[in-house]
Amino acid sequence: MDFDVIICFEIHAELKTQTKLFCTCPTKPGAPPNTQVCPVCTGHPGTLPVLNKKAVEQCIKAGLALNCSIRERAKFARKNYFYPDLPKGYQISQYEEPLCEEGFIEITGDDGEPYQVGIKRIHLEEDAGKLMHFSRSGTQGAGPGEAAEYSLVDFNRAGIPLIEIVADHTRNPVRSVEEARRYLEAVRQVLRYIDASDCIIEEGQFRCDVNISLRPKGSQGFNDRVEIKNMASFKAVMAALEYEIRRQSEILATGGTVAQETRLFDEEKQVTLLMRTKEDAPDYRYFPEPDLVELDISRELVEKIARDMPELPSVKAQRFVTTYGITKADALLLTRERELSHYFEAAAKHCEDKKRLTIWTIKELFRLLNESKIAIEECLVPPEHFGRLVQLIASGEITEKIGRVVLKEMFETALSSGSPGKGPEEIIEERGLKPIVDERELEQLVVEAIEAHPDAARKIQEGSPEPVNFLIGQIMKRTNGRAHAGKLRQIISAKFSL
Ligand SMILES: [Zn+2]
């Protein structure tokens, strides 16, 4: 039996702000536990929340970037539940009137066509604290299925602003595991581009729960969906979805029904396990937050945020194709990260041959970055040095081979000195890599090569062109690639009247 898969994500992303959502505690990551807390974010009685304007603006920015409409009025609500990391006993969130509604993000569907995945809403809410579990020996992290000896709670994260991006299961839902991966990557990329969130997955800045249900191919109704929680990486999300698709198809194929329930992903066993059955909004007894007034969002503010919006990745990729004449695939690679696209554009100002610059970025620069395990924003080689190097290669001043040597040295001198390091011209000069372009010198090299390889010379005379490359190769070997290959070819051609 064939099934349609309906996948809907609820993504939580930590917003980039200096202070928390309702108090002035800092949001710096990596601080020692419970050093960024105050009576407000730890829910002491009698305290009152004061809304952070920057967080509201960041949420609106995310909404606009994800093609949502921004409500003129928005409300905060209390979501009541008990958990040790939630000292207030409720989370301030948005329920009935979220800031952003009815958006979408375009991904490439499995059929290769553009596919606009519907986003139902984006709302603003506060994060909870973080529980840390310890084993009997005092080491952190009792594994799944293993009981922790004791747990501690860190409230530094409590009150950090989050946006929750809820996908719409009725409007172009994600239809496969591969589309799920592309959707998550696309949302994360947009949030990073607009600087709304760093979305560092390992730091818990980008987390998701996912709903999944199946239905017989072509049918219109919705079966009860299963929610999966506790996935720490994209890889875990994919594995959980694959497992769940298998499990649900088996149930449906044998005439059973899938119960609405929340399941946890067990990373070790790569299976989902029942956590609790049926959980709905009424369980949280949402009600309007009495300590905060309703939000009036002025159109001027929304327009200003829209005006200041940085170029989004999809738009930038298209512009790279038209401006630099490179392929769509290359443009997508170069715009994958905002910093990388900036680097490329800065380098492009110093290099006329954009296609060659593209290849050198994707092949040579990426390789060096990967080898030293550093991100492009940590790359100390200034983009103008890199652009000038590729320009030297493009104009035939140096060969590709020497270019690689120079780039490696540029990279290493920058890394070891912690500074921009040496420019390409300086390295070429110092290392004696200066190309041989003098006609007489080249002529002499050709004469010597012909004398050393009379067989090759005879074959060329007899009309066979291949030994020309052989001779050039021999001269390159002798000169460590410094001879100008184009000029050598001209000289040889002239000599043999080719
Ligand atoms: Zn606080």
Coordinates of C-alpha atoms and ligand atoms in Angstrom, one line a residue:
M1 CA 0.0 0.0 0.0
D2 CA 1.2 3.5 -0.9
F3 CA 0.9 6.4 1.5
D4 CA 1.3 10.1 1.4
V5 CA 3.5 11.5 4.2
I6 CA 2.6 14.7 6.0
I7 CA 5.3 16.2 8.1
C8 CA 5.0 19.4 10.1
F9 CA 7.7 21.0 12.1
E10 CA 7.6 23.2 15.2
I11 CA 10.9 24.9 15.2
H12 CA 12.3 26.8 18.2
A13 CA 15.0 29.3 17.5
E14 CA 16.8 31.4 20.1
L15 CA 16.7 35.1 19.1
K16 CA 19.8 37.2 19.1
T17 CA 19.3 39.9 21.7
Q18 CA 21.5 41.4 24.4
T19 CA 19.0 40.8 27.2
K20 CA 16.2 38.3 28.0
L21 CA 12.6 38.7 26.9
F22 CA 11.2 40.1 30.1
C23 CA 14.1 41.2 32.2
T24 CA 17.6 42.8 31.7
C25 CA 19.6 39.6 32.4
P26 CA 22.3 39.1 29.7
T27 CA 21.9 36.2 27.2
K28 CA 25.6 35.5 26.7
P29 CA 26.1 31.8 26.0
G30 CA 28.6 29.8 28.0
A31 CA 28.3 31.6 31.3
P32 CA 28.6 29.5 34.5
P33 CA 25.2 28.1 35.6
N34 CA 22.8 30.5 37.3
T35 CA 24.9 33.6 36.8
Q36 CA 22.6 35.3 34.4
V37 CA 19.4 35.2 36.5
C38 CA 17.2 37.6 38.4
P39 CA 13.9 37.4 40.3
V40 CA 11.9 38.0 37.1
C41 CA 13.3 35.1 35.0
T42 CA 13.3 32.8 38.0
G43 CA 9.6 33.5 38.7
H44 CA 9.7 35.0 42.1
P45 CA 6.3 36.2 43.4
G46 CA 5.5 39.8 42.9
T47 CA 7.8 40.4 39.9
L48 CA 6.5 41.8 36.7
P49 CA 7.7 41.2 33.1
V50 CA 8.8 44.1 30.9
L51 CA 8.8 43.3 27.2
N52 CA 12.1 43.5 25.2
K53 CA 11.4 45.6 22.1
K54 CA 14.4 44.2 20.2
A55 CA 12.9 40.7 20.6
V56 CA 9.7 41.8 19.1
E57 CA 11.6 43.4 16.2
Q58 CA 13.6 40.2 15.6
C59 CA 10.4 38.1 15.6
I60 CA 8.8 40.5 13.0
K61 CA 12.0 40.3 10.9
A62 CA 11.8 36.6 10.9
G63 CA 8.2 36.8 10.0
L64 CA 8.8 39.0 7.0
A65 CA 11.7 36.9 5.8
L66 CA 9.5 33.9 5.9
N67 CA 6.8 35.7 4.0
C68 CA 4.3 36.0 6.8
S69 CA 1.8 38.8 7.4
I70 CA 2.4 40.7 10.6
R71 CA -0.6 41.2 12.8
E72 CA -1.5 44.7 14.0
R73 CA -2.4 43.4 17.4
A74 CA -0.7 40.6 19.2
K75 CA -1.3 39.1 22.6
F76 CA 0.8 37.2 25.1
A77 CA -0.7 34.1 26.8
R78 CA 0.3 31.9 29.7
K79 CA 0.9 28.3 28.9
N80 CA 0.6 26.4 32.1
Y81 CA 2.6 23.3 32.9
F82 CA 4.8 21.9 35.6
Y83 CA 8.4 21.1 34.9
P84 CA 11.5 21.6 37.2
D85 CA 13.1 23.9 34.7
L86 CA 10.1 26.2 34.7
P87 CA 10.0 28.0 38.1
K88 CA 6.9 30.1 37.3
G89 CA 4.8 27.1 36.5
Y90 CA 3.9 28.7 33.2
Q91 CA 5.6 29.9 30.1
I92 CA 4.8 33.3 28.6
S93 CA 4.0 32.6 25.0
Q94 CA 1.5 33.6 22.3
Y95 CA -1.6 31.6 21.6
E96 CA -4.6 33.2 19.9
E97 CA -2.9 36.3 18.4
P98 CA 0.7 35.5 17.4
L99 CA 2.9 38.2 15.8
C100 CA 3.2 36.5 12.4
E101 CA 0.8 34.4 10.4
E102 CA 0.4 32.7 7.0
G103 CA 3.9 32.6 5.6
F104 CA 5.9 30.1 3.6
I105 CA 9.4 29.2 2.6
E106 CA 10.5 27.9 -0.7
I107 CA 12.5 24.7 -0.9
T108 CA 13.3 22.4 -3.8
G109 CA 10.7 19.6 -3.8
D110 CA 11.7 15.9 -4.4
D111 CA 10.5 16.4 -8.0
G112 CA 13.1 19.1 -8.5
E113 CA 10.5 21.9 -8.7
P114 CA 10.2 24.8 -6.3
Y115 CA 7.8 24.0 -3.4
Q116 CA 6.5 26.6 -1.0
V117 CA 6.1 24.9 2.4
G118 CA 3.3 26.7 4.3
I119 CA 4.0 28.3 7.7
K120 CA 1.0 28.7 9.9
R121 CA 2.4 31.1 12.5
I122 CA 5.5 32.4 14.2
H123 CA 5.1 33.5 17.7
L124 CA 7.4 34.9 20.4
E125 CA 7.9 33.2 23.7
E126 CA 10.4 32.7 26.5
D127 CA 12.7 29.7 26.9
A128 CA 12.8 27.5 29.9
G129 CA 15.9 26.6 32.0
K130 CA 18.0 23.6 31.3
L131 CA 18.2 20.4 33.3
M132 CA 21.5 18.8 33.6
H133 CA 21.6 15.1 34.7
F134 CA 24.4 13.4 36.5
S135 CA 25.3 9.8 37.0
R136 CA 26.3 8.3 40.3
S137 CA 29.9 9.0 39.7
G138 CA 29.2 12.7 39.2
T139 CA 29.9 12.7 35.5
Q140 CA 27.3 14.6 33.4
G141 CA 24.8 12.9 31.2
A142 CA 23.0 9.8 32.2
G143 CA 22.2 8.2 28.8
P144 CA 18.7 7.3 27.6
G145 CA 17.2 4.5 29.6
E146 CA 19.8 5.0 32.4
A147 CA 18.5 6.7 35.5
A148 CA 20.3 9.8 36.6
E149 CA 21.5 9.9 40.1
Y150 CA 20.6 13.5 40.5
S151 CA 19.8 16.5 38.3
L152 CA 20.6 20.2 38.5
V153 CA 19.0 23.1 36.9
D154 CA 20.6 26.0 35.1
F155 CA 18.2 29.0 34.8
N156 CA 20.6 31.1 32.5
R157 CA 18.4 30.0 29.6
A158 CA 15.1 30.8 31.3
G159 CA 13.6 33.9 29.8
I160 CA 15.8 34.0 26.6
P161 CA 13.5 35.0 23.7
L162 CA 12.5 32.3 21.3
I163 CA 10.5 32.2 18.2
E164 CA 8.4 29.2 17.5
I165 CA 7.8 28.6 13.8
V166 CA 4.9 26.3 13.2
A167 CA 4.4 24.8 9.8
D168 CA 0.9 24.4 8.3
H169 CA -0.2 20.8 7.7
T170 CA -2.9 21.9 5.3
R171 CA -0.8 24.1 3.1
N172 CA 2.0 22.3 1.2
P173 CA 3.3 20.2 4.1
V174 CA 6.8 18.6 3.9
R175 CA 6.3 15.2 2.1
S176 CA 9.4 13.2 2.7
V177 CA 12.5 12.9 4.8
E178 CA 14.6 14.6 2.2
E179 CA 12.2 17.5 2.0
A180 CA 12.3 17.7 5.8
R181 CA 16.0 18.1 5.7
R182 CA 15.8 20.8 3.1
Y183 CA 13.1 22.6 5.0
L184 CA 15.1 22.7 8.2
E185 CA 18.2 23.8 6.4
A186 CA 16.3 26.6 4.6
V187 CA 14.7 28.0 7.7
R188 CA 18.0 27.9 9.6
Q189 CA 19.8 29.6 6.7
V190 CA 17.2 32.4 6.5
L191 CA 17.4 33.0 10.3
R192 CA 21.2 33.2 10.2
Y193 CA 21.2 35.5 7.1
I194 CA 18.9 38.0 8.8
D195 CA 20.9 37.8 12.0
A196 CA 17.8 36.9 14.0
S197 CA 19.5 33.8 15.4
D198 CA 22.8 32.0 15.2
C199 CA 20.9 28.7 15.2
I200 CA 23.8 26.8 16.6
I201 CA 22.3 23.4 17.0
E202 CA 24.8 22.1 19.5
E203 CA 24.0 25.0 21.8
G204 CA 20.3 24.3 21.6
Q205 CA 19.7 27.5 19.7
F206 CA 17.7 25.7 17.0
R207 CA 15.5 22.8 18.1
C208 CA 12.5 21.2 16.6
D209 CA 9.6 18.9 17.3
V210 CA 7.9 17.2 14.4
N211 CA 4.4 15.9 13.7
I212 CA 4.0 13.2 11.2
S213 CA 1.0 11.3 9.8
L214 CA 0.4 9.1 6.8
R215 CA -2.7 8.7 4.7
P216 CA -3.5 6.5 1.7
K217 CA -2.2 8.1 -1.5
G218 CA -4.6 10.6 -3.0
S219 CA -7.0 10.7 0.0
Q220 CA -7.8 14.1 1.5
G221 CA -8.5 13.5 5.2
F222 CA -5.9 13.6 8.0
N223 CA -5.1 10.7 10.3
D224 CA -4.1 11.3 13.9
R225 CA -0.6 12.6 14.0
V226 CA 2.3 11.5 16.1
E227 CA 4.6 14.1 17.6
I228 CA 8.3 13.3 18.0
K229 CA 10.4 15.1 20.6
N230 CA 14.0 15.0 21.8
M231 CA 16.0 15.1 18.6
A232 CA 19.4 16.7 19.1
S233 CA 20.5 16.9 15.5
F234 CA 19.3 17.0 11.9
K235 CA 20.6 13.5 11.6
A236 CA 18.4 12.4 14.5
V237 CA 15.4 14.1 13.0
M238 CA 15.9 12.2 9.7
A239 CA 16.4 8.9 11.5
A240 CA 13.3 9.4 13.7
L241 CA 11.2 10.3 10.6
E242 CA 12.4 7.3 8.7
Y243 CA 11.6 5.0 11.6
E244 CA 8.2 6.6 12.1
I245 CA 7.2 6.3 8.4
R246 CA 8.1 2.6 8.6
R247 CA 6.2 2.1 11.8
Q248 CA 3.0 3.9 10.7
S249 CA 2.9 2.3 7.3
E250 CA 3.1 -1.1 8.9
I251 CA 0.2 -0.3 11.2
L252 CA -2.0 1.2 8.4
A253 CA -1.2 -1.5 6.0
T254 CA -2.5 -4.2 8.4
G255 CA -5.7 -2.2 8.9
G256 CA -4.8 -0.7 12.2
T257 CA -5.0 3.0 13.3
V258 CA -2.2 5.2 14.5
A259 CA -2.9 6.7 17.9
Q260 CA -2.3 10.4 18.5
E261 CA 0.7 10.4 20.9
T262 CA 3.9 12.0 21.7
R263 CA 7.0 9.8 21.2
L264 CA 10.7 10.3 22.1
F265 CA 13.5 9.4 19.8
D266 CA 16.0 7.0 21.3
E267 CA 19.2 7.9 19.5
E268 CA 21.1 4.8 20.6
K269 CA 18.5 2.4 19.4
Q270 CA 17.3 4.6 16.5
V271 CA 13.7 4.1 17.4
T272 CA 10.8 6.2 18.7
L273 CA 9.3 5.3 22.0
L274 CA 5.9 6.2 23.5
M275 CA 6.2 9.1 25.9
R276 CA 2.6 10.1 26.5
T277 CA -0.8 9.7 24.7
K278 CA -3.0 12.5 23.4
E279 CA -1.9 15.9 24.5
D280 CA -3.9 19.0 23.3
A281 CA -3.9 22.7 23.8
P282 CA -6.6 22.5 26.5
D283 CA -4.1 20.6 28.7
Y284 CA -2.1 23.8 29.0
R285 CA -5.0 26.0 30.1
Y286 CA -3.8 28.9 27.9
F287 CA -5.2 32.2 29.1
P288 CA -4.2 35.8 28.3
E289 CA -1.1 37.0 30.2
P290 CA -2.5 39.5 32.7
D291 CA 0.9 41.2 33.4
L292 CA 1.4 42.3 29.8
V293 CA -0.7 44.7 27.7
E294 CA -1.7 43.8 24.2
L295 CA 0.9 44.7 21.6
D296 CA 0.1 47.3 19.0
I297 CA 2.4 46.8 16.0
S298 CA 2.7 50.0 14.0
R299 CA 2.9 49.7 10.2
E300 CA 5.8 52.2 10.3
L301 CA 7.8 49.7 12.4
V302 CA 7.0 46.8 10.1
E303 CA 7.9 48.9 7.0
K304 CA 11.2 50.0 8.6
I305 CA 12.1 46.4 9.4
A306 CA 11.3 45.4 5.8
R307 CA 13.4 48.2 4.4
D308 CA 16.4 47.2 6.6
M309 CA 16.1 43.5 5.7
P310 CA 19.3 42.1 4.4
E311 CA 19.3 40.3 1.0
L312 CA 17.8 36.8 1.5
P313 CA 19.8 33.8 0.4
S314 CA 17.4 32.8 -2.5
V315 CA 17.5 36.3 -3.9
K316 CA 21.3 36.5 -3.5
A317 CA 21.8 33.2 -5.2
Q318 CA 19.8 34.4 -8.2
R319 CA 21.8 37.6 -8.3
F320 CA 25.1 35.7 -8.3
V321 CA 23.9 33.8 -11.3
T322 CA 23.1 36.9 -13.3
T323 CA 25.9 39.2 -12.0
Y324 CA 28.8 36.8 -12.1
G325 CA 27.6 34.4 -14.8
I326 CA 28.1 31.3 -12.7
T327 CA 25.8 28.2 -12.5
K328 CA 22.9 28.0 -10.1
A329 CA 24.5 25.1 -8.3
D330 CA 27.7 27.1 -7.7
A331 CA 25.6 30.2 -6.7
L332 CA 23.8 28.1 -4.1
L333 CA 27.0 26.8 -2.7
L334 CA 28.5 30.3 -2.5
T335 CA 25.4 31.7 -0.8
R336 CA 25.0 28.8 1.7
E337 CA 26.3 31.0 4.5
R338 CA 26.1 34.7 4.6
E339 CA 29.7 35.2 5.6
L340 CA 30.9 33.1 2.7
S341 CA 28.8 35.1 0.2
H342 CA 30.3 38.3 1.7
Y343 CA 33.8 36.8 1.3
F344 CA 33.2 35.9 -2.3
E345 CA 31.8 39.3 -3.2
A346 CA 34.7 41.1 -1.5
A347 CA 37.2 38.8 -3.4
A348 CA 35.3 39.3 -6.7
K349 CA 36.1 43.1 -6.6
H350 CA 39.8 42.1 -7.1
C351 CA 39.3 39.4 -9.7
E352 CA 37.9 39.8 -13.2
D353 CA 37.5 36.1 -13.9
K354 CA 34.5 35.2 -11.7
K355 CA 34.1 31.7 -12.9
R356 CA 37.7 30.9 -12.0
L357 CA 37.2 32.6 -8.6
T358 CA 34.1 30.4 -8.1
I359 CA 36.1 27.3 -8.8
W360 CA 39.0 28.4 -6.5
T361 CA 36.6 29.3 -3.7
I362 CA 34.7 26.0 -3.9
K363 CA 37.7 23.7 -4.5
E364 CA 40.8 25.3 -3.1
L365 CA 39.6 27.6 -0.3
F366 CA 37.0 25.1 1.0
R367 CA 39.7 22.4 1.1
L368 CA 42.0 24.5 3.2
L369 CA 39.2 25.6 5.5
N370 CA 38.1 21.9 5.9
E371 CA 41.6 20.8 6.5
S372 CA 42.1 23.3 9.3
K373 CA 38.5 22.9 10.5
I374 CA 37.8 26.6 10.5
A375 CA 34.7 28.4 9.3
I376 CA 34.9 31.1 6.7
E377 CA 34.3 33.9 9.2
E378 CA 37.5 32.7 11.0
C379 CA 39.5 32.8 7.8
L380 CA 42.2 35.4 8.3
V381 CA 43.3 35.6 4.6
P382 CA 41.6 38.8 3.5
P383 CA 39.3 38.4 0.6
E384 CA 41.2 40.9 -1.4
H385 CA 44.4 38.8 -1.1
F386 CA 42.4 35.8 -2.3
G387 CA 40.8 37.7 -5.2
R388 CA 44.2 39.1 -6.3
L389 CA 45.8 35.6 -6.2
V390 CA 43.1 34.2 -8.5
Q391 CA 43.4 37.3 -10.8
L392 CA 47.2 36.6 -11.1
I393 CA 46.3 33.0 -12.2
A394 CA 43.6 34.2 -14.5
S395 CA 45.9 36.7 -16.3
G396 CA 48.5 34.0 -16.7
E397 CA 51.0 35.6 -14.4
I398 CA 51.3 32.5 -12.5
T399 CA 50.2 28.9 -13.1
E400 CA 47.4 27.1 -11.2
K401 CA 50.1 24.9 -9.6
I402 CA 52.0 27.9 -8.2
G403 CA 48.7 29.5 -7.3
R404 CA 48.0 26.5 -5.0
V405 CA 51.4 26.8 -3.3
V406 CA 50.9 30.6 -2.8
L407 CA 47.4 30.1 -1.4
K408 CA 48.6 27.5 1.0
E409 CA 51.4 29.8 2.2
M410 CA 48.9 32.8 2.4
F411 CA 46.7 30.6 4.6
E412 CA 49.5 29.3 6.8
T413 CA 51.2 32.7 7.3
A414 CA 47.8 34.2 8.3
L415 CA 47.0 31.3 10.6
S416 CA 50.4 31.2 12.4
S417 CA 50.7 35.0 12.8
G418 CA 47.0 35.6 13.7
S419 CA 47.0 38.4 11.2
P420 CA 46.0 38.9 7.5
G421 CA 49.4 37.4 6.6
K422 CA 51.3 38.0 3.4
G423 CA 49.7 39.0 0.1
P424 CA 50.2 36.9 -3.0
E425 CA 52.7 39.2 -4.7
E426 CA 54.9 39.2 -1.6
I427 CA 55.0 35.5 -1.4
I428 CA 55.7 35.1 -5.1
E429 CA 58.6 37.5 -4.7
E430 CA 60.0 36.0 -1.6
R431 CA 59.8 32.4 -2.6
G432 CA 61.2 33.1 -6.1
L433 CA 58.0 31.9 -7.6
K434 CA 58.0 34.8 -10.0
P435 CA 57.0 33.5 -13.4
I436 CA 59.4 33.5 -16.3
V437 CA 57.8 35.7 -18.9
D438 CA 61.0 37.1 -20.5
E439 CA 60.9 36.1 -24.2
R440 CA 64.6 35.5 -24.5
E441 CA 64.7 33.4 -21.4
L442 CA 61.8 31.3 -22.6
E443 CA 63.3 30.9 -26.0
Q444 CA 66.4 29.6 -24.4
L445 CA 64.4 27.1 -22.4
V446 CA 62.7 25.9 -25.6
V447 CA 66.0 25.5 -27.4
E448 CA 67.4 23.4 -24.5
A449 CA 64.3 21.3 -24.3
I450 CA 64.5 20.5 -28.0
E451 CA 68.2 19.6 -27.7
A452 CA 67.4 17.3 -24.8
H453 CA 64.5 15.6 -26.6
P454 CA 65.3 15.3 -30.3
D455 CA 62.7 12.5 -30.7
A456 CA 59.9 14.8 -29.6
A457 CA 61.2 17.5 -31.9
R458 CA 61.3 15.1 -34.9
K459 CA 57.7 14.0 -34.2
I460 CA 56.5 17.6 -34.1
Q461 CA 58.3 18.2 -37.4
E462 CA 56.5 15.2 -38.9
G463 CA 53.2 16.8 -38.0
S464 CA 52.3 15.2 -34.7
P465 CA 51.1 17.9 -32.2
E466 CA 51.2 15.8 -29.0
P467 CA 54.9 16.2 -28.2
V468 CA 54.4 20.0 -27.9
N469 CA 52.6 19.4 -24.6
F470 CA 55.4 17.0 -23.6
L471 CA 58.1 19.7 -24.2
I472 CA 56.1 22.3 -22.3
G473 CA 55.7 19.7 -19.5
Q474 CA 59.5 19.1 -19.4
I475 CA 60.2 22.9 -19.2
M476 CA 57.6 23.3 -16.4
K477 CA 59.3 20.5 -14.5
R478 CA 62.6 22.1 -14.8
T479 CA 61.3 25.6 -13.8
N480 CA 59.0 24.3 -11.0
G481 CA 56.1 25.5 -13.1
R482 CA 57.3 29.0 -13.3
A483 CA 57.5 29.3 -17.1
H484 CA 54.6 30.9 -18.9
A485 CA 52.9 28.0 -20.6
G486 CA 51.0 30.2 -23.1
K487 CA 54.1 31.9 -24.3
L488 CA 56.1 28.6 -24.5
R489 CA 53.4 27.2 -26.8
Q490 CA 53.7 30.3 -29.0
I491 CA 57.4 30.0 -29.2
I492 CA 57.3 26.3 -30.0
S493 CA 54.6 26.9 -32.6
A494 CA 56.7 29.6 -34.3
K495 CA 59.8 27.4 -34.3
F496 CA 58.1 24.6 -36.1
S497 CA 55.8 26.9 -38.1
L498 CA 52.7 25.0 -36.7
Ligands
ZN1 ZN 16.4 37.9 34.6

